[in-house]
Coordinates of N, CA, C and O in Angstrom, one line a residue:
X171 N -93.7 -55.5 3.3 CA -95.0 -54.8 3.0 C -95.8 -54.6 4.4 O -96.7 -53.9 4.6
X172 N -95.2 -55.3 5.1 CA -96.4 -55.8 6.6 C -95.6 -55.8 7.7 O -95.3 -57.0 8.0
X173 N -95.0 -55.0 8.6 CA -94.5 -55.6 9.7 C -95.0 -56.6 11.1 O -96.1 -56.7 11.7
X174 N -94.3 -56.9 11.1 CA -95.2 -57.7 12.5 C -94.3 -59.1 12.4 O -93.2 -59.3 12.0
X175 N -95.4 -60.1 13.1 CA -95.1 -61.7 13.3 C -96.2 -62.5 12.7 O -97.2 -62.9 13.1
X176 N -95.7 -62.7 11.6 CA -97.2 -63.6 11.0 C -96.6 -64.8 10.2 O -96.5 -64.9 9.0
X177 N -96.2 -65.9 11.3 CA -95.6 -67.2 11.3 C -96.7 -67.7 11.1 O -96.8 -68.4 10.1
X178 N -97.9 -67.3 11.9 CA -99.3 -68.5 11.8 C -99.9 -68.2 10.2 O -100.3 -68.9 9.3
X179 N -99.7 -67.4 10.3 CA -100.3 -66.7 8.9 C -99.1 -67.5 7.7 O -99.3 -68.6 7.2
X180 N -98.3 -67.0 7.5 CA -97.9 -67.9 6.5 C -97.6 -69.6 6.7 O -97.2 -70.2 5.7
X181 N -97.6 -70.2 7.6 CA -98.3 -71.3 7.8 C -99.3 -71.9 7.0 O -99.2 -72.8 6.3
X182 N -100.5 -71.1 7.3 CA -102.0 -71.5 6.3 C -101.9 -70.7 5.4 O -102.7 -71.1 4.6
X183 N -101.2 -69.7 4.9 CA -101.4 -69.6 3.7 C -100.6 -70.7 2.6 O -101.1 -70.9 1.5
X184 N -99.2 -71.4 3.0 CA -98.7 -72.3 2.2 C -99.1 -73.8 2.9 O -98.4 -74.6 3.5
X185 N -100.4 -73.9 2.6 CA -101.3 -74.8 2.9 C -100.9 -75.5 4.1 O -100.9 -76.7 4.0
X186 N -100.5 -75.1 5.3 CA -100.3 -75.6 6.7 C -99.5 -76.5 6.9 O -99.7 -77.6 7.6
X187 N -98.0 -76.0 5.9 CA -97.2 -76.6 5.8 C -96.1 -76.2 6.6 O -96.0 -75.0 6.6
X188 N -95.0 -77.0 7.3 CA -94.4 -76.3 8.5 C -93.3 -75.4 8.0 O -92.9 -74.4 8.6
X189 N -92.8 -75.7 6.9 CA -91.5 -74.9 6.3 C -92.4 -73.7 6.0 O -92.0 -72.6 6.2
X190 N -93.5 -73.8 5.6 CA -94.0 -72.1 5.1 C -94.0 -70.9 6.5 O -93.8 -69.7 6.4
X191 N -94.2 -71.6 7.8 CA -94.3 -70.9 8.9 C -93.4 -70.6 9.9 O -93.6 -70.1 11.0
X192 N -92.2 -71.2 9.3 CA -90.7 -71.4 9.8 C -89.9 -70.6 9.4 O -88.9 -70.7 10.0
X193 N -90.0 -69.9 8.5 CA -89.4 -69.1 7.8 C -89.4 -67.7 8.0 O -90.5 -67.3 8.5
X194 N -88.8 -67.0 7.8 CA -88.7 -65.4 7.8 C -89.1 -64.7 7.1 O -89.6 -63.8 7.7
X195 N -89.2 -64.6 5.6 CA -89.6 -63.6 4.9 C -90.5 -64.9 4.1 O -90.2 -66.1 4.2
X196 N -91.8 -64.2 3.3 CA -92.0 -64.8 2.1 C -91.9 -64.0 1.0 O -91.3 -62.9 1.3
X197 N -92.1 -64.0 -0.2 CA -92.1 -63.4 -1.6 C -93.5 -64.1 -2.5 O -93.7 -65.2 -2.7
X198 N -94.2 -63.0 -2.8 CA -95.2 -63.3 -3.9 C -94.9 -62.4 -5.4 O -94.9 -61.2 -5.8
X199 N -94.9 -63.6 -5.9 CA -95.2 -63.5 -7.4 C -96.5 -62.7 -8.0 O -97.4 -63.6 -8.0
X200 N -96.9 -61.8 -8.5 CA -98.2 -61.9 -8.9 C -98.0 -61.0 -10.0 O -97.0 -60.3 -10.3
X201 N -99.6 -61.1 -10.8 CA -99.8 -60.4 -12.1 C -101.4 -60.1 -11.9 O -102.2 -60.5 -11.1
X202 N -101.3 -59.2 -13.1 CA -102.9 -58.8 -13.1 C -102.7 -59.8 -14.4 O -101.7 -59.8 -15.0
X203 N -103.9 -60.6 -14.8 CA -104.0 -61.4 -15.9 C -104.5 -61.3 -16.7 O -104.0 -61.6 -17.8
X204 N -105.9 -60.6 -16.6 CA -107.1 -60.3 -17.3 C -106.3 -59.8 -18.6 O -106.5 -60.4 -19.6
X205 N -105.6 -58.8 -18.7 CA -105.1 -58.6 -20.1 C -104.5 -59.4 -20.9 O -104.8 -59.5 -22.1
X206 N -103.6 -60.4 -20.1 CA -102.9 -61.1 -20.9 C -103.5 -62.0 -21.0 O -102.6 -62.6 -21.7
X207 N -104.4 -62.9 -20.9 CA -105.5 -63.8 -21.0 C -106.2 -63.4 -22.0 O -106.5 -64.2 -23.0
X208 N -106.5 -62.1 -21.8 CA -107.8 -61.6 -23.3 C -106.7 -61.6 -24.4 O -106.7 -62.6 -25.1
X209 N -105.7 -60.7 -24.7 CA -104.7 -60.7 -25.7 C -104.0 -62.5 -26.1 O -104.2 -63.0 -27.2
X210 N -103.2 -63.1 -25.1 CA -102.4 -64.4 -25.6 C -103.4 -65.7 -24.6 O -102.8 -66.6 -24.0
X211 N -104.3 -65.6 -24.6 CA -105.3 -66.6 -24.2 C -103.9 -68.2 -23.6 O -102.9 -67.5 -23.8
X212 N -103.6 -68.8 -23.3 CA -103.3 -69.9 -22.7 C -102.0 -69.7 -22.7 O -101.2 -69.8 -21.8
X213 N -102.0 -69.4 -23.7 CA -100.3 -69.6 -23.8 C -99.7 -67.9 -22.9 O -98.7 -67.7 -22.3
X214 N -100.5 -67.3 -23.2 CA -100.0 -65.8 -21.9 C -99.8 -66.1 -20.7 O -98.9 -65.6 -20.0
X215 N -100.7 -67.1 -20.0 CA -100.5 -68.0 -18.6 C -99.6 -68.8 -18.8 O -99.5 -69.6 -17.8
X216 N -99.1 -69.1 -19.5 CA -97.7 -70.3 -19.7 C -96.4 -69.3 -19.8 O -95.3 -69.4 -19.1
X217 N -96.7 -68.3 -20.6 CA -95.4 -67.2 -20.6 C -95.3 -66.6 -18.9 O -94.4 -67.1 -18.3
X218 N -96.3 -65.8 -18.2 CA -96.4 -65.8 -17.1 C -95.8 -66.5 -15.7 O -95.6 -65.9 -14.6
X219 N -95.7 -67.8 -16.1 CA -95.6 -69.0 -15.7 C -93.6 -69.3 -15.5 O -92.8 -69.4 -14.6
X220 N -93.7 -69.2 -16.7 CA -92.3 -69.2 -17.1 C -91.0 -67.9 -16.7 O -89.8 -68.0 -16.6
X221 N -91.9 -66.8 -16.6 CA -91.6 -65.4 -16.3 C -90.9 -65.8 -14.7 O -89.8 -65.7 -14.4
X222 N -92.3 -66.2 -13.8 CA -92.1 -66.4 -12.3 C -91.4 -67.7 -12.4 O -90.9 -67.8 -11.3
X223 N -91.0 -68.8 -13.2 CA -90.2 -69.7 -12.4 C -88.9 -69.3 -12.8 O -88.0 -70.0 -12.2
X224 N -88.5 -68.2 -13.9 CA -87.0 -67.5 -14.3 C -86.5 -66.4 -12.9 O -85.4 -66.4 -12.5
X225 N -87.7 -65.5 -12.4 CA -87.7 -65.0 -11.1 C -87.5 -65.4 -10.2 O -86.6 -64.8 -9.6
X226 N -88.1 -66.6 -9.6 CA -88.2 -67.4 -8.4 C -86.7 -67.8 -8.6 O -86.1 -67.6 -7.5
X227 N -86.0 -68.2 -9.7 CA -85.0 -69.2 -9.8 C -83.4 -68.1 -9.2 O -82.3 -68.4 -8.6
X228 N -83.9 -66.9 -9.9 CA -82.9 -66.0 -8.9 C -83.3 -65.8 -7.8 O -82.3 -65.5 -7.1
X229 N -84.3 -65.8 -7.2 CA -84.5 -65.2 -5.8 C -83.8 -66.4 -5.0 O -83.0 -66.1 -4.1
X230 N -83.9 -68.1 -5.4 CA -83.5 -69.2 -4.8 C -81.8 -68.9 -4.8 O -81.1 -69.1 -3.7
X231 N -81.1 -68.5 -6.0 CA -79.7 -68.4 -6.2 C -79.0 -67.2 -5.3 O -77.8 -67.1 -5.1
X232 N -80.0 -66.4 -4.7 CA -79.7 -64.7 -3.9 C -79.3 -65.3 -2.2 O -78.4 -65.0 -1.3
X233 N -81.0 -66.4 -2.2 CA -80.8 -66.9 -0.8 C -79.8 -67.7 -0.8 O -78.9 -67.4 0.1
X234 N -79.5 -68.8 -1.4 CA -78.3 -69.8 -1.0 C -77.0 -68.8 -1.0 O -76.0 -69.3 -0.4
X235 N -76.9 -67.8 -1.6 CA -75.4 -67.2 -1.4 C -75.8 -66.2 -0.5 O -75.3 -65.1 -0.7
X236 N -76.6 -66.4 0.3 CA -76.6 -66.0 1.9 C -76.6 -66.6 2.5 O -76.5 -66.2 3.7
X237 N -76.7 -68.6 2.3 CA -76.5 -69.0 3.0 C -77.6 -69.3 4.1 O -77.5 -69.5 5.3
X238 N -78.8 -69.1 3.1 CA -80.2 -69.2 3.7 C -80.8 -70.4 3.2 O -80.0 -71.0 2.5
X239 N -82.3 -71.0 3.3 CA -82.6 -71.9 2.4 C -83.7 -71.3 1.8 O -83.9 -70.2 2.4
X240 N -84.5 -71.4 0.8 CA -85.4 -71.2 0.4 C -86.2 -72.4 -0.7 O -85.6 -73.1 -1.5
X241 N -87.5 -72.7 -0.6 CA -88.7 -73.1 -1.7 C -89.4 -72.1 -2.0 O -89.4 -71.0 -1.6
X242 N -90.2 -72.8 -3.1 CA -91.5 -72.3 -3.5 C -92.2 -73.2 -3.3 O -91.8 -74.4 -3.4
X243 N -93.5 -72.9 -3.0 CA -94.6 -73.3 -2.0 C -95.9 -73.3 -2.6 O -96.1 -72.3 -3.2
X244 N -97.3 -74.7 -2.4 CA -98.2 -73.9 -2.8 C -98.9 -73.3 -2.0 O -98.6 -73.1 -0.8
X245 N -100.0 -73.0 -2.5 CA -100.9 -71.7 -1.3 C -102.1 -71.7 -1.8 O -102.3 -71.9 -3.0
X246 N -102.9 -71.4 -1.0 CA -104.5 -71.0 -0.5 C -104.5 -69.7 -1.7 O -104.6 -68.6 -1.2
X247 N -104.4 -69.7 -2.8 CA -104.8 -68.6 -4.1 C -105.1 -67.5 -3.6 O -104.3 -66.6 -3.5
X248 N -106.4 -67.5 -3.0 CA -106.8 -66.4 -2.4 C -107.2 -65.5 -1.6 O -107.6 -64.3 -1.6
X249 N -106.8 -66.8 -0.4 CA -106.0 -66.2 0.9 C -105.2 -65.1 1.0 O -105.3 -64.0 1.5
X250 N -103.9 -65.9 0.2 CA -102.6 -65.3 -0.2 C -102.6 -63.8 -0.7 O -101.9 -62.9 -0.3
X251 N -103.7 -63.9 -1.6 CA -104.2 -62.3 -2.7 C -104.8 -61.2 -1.2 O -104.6 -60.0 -1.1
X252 N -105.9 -62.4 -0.2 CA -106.3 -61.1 0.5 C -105.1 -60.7 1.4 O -105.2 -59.5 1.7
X253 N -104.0 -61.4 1.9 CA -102.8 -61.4 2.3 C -102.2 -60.3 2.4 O -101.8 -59.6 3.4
X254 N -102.2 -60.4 1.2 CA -101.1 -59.5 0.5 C -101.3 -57.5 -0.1 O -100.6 -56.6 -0.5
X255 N -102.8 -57.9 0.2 CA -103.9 -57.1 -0.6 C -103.7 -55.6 0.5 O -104.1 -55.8 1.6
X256 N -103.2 -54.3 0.2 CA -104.1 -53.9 -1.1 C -103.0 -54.0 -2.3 O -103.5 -53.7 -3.4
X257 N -102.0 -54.2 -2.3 CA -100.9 -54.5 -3.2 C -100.9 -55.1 -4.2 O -100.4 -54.8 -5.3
X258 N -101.8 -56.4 -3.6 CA -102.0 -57.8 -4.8 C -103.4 -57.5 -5.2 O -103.6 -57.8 -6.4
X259 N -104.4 -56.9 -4.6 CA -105.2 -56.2 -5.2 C -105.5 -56.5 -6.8 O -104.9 -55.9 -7.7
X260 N -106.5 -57.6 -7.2 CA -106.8 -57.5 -8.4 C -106.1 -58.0 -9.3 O -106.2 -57.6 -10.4
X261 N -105.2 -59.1 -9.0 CA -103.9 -59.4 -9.4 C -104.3 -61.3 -8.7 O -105.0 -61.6 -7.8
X262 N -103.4 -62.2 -10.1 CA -103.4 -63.1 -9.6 C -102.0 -64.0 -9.0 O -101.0 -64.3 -9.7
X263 N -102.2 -64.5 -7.4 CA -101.1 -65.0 -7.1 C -100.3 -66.4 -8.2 O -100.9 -67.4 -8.5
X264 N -99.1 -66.2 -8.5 CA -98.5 -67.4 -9.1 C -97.0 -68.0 -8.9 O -96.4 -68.8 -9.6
X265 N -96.7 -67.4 -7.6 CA -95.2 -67.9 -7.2 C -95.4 -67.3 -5.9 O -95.7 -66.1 -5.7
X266 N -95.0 -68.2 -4.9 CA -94.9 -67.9 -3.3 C -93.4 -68.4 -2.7 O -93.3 -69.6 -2.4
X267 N -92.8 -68.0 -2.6 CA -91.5 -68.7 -2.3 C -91.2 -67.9 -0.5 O -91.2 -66.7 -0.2
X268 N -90.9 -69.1 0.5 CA -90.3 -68.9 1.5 C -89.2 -68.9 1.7 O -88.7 -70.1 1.5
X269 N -88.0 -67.6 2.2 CA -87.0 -67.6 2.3 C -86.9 -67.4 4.0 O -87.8 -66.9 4.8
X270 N -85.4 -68.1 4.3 CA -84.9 -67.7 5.5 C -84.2 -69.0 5.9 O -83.7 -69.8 5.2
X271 N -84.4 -68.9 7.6 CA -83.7 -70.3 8.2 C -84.7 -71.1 9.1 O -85.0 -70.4 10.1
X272 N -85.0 -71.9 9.1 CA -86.2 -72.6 9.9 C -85.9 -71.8 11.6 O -85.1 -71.1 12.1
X273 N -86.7 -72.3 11.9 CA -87.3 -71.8 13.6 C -86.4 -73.3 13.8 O -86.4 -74.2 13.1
X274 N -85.8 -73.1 15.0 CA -85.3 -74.4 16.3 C -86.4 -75.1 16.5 O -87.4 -74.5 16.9
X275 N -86.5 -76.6 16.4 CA -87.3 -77.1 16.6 C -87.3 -77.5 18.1 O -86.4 -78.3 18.5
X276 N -88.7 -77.1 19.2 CA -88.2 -77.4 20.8 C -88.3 -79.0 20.9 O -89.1 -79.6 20.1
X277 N -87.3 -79.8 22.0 CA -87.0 -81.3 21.7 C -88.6 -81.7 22.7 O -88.7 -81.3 23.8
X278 N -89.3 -82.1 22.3 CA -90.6 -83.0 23.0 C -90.2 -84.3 23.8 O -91.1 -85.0 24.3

């Protein structure tokens, strides 16, 4: 969506944690909710829910048969949304997953 280098950036967005900023690509999950909230009230965020961790569960099975590692991660909600935004735009984040291979760590 974004070219560039934004290790620092996904760093604080999966709450300034080192595997989020070590990694190569991220992947966000998102939905617009407001519909399905007013229609299936609690249990539409549980279907939702369930939707992204059946998703996330192949994106994890895609990276290890590359031979990459991947998590899912939590994150700064709406950070993440202005992040990602104008895409995520109006839309709520619900699955962040870091794929890739960690950065070398330099020996101190």
């Amino acid at each position: 969506m974004k070219e560039g280098e934004f290790r620092a950036e996904a760093h604080h967005l999966g709450l300034e944690q080192d595997f989020a900023g070590g990694r190569l690509r991220g992947h966000l999950l998102s939905r617009r909710l407001k519909r399905i909230l007013e229609r299936y009230g609690n249990r539409g965020y549980r279907a939702v829910q369930l939707e992204a961790g059946a998703i996330g569960g192949r994106i994890y099975l895609d990276a290890y048969a590359q031979h990459l590692g991947a998590t899912g991660l939590t994150f700064f909600d709406d950070d993440v949304v202005n992040f990602f935004s104008p895409h995520a735009k109006d839309k709520s984040a619900i699955f962040l997953l870091a794929i890739g291979k960690p950065l070398k760590r330099k020996p101190q």
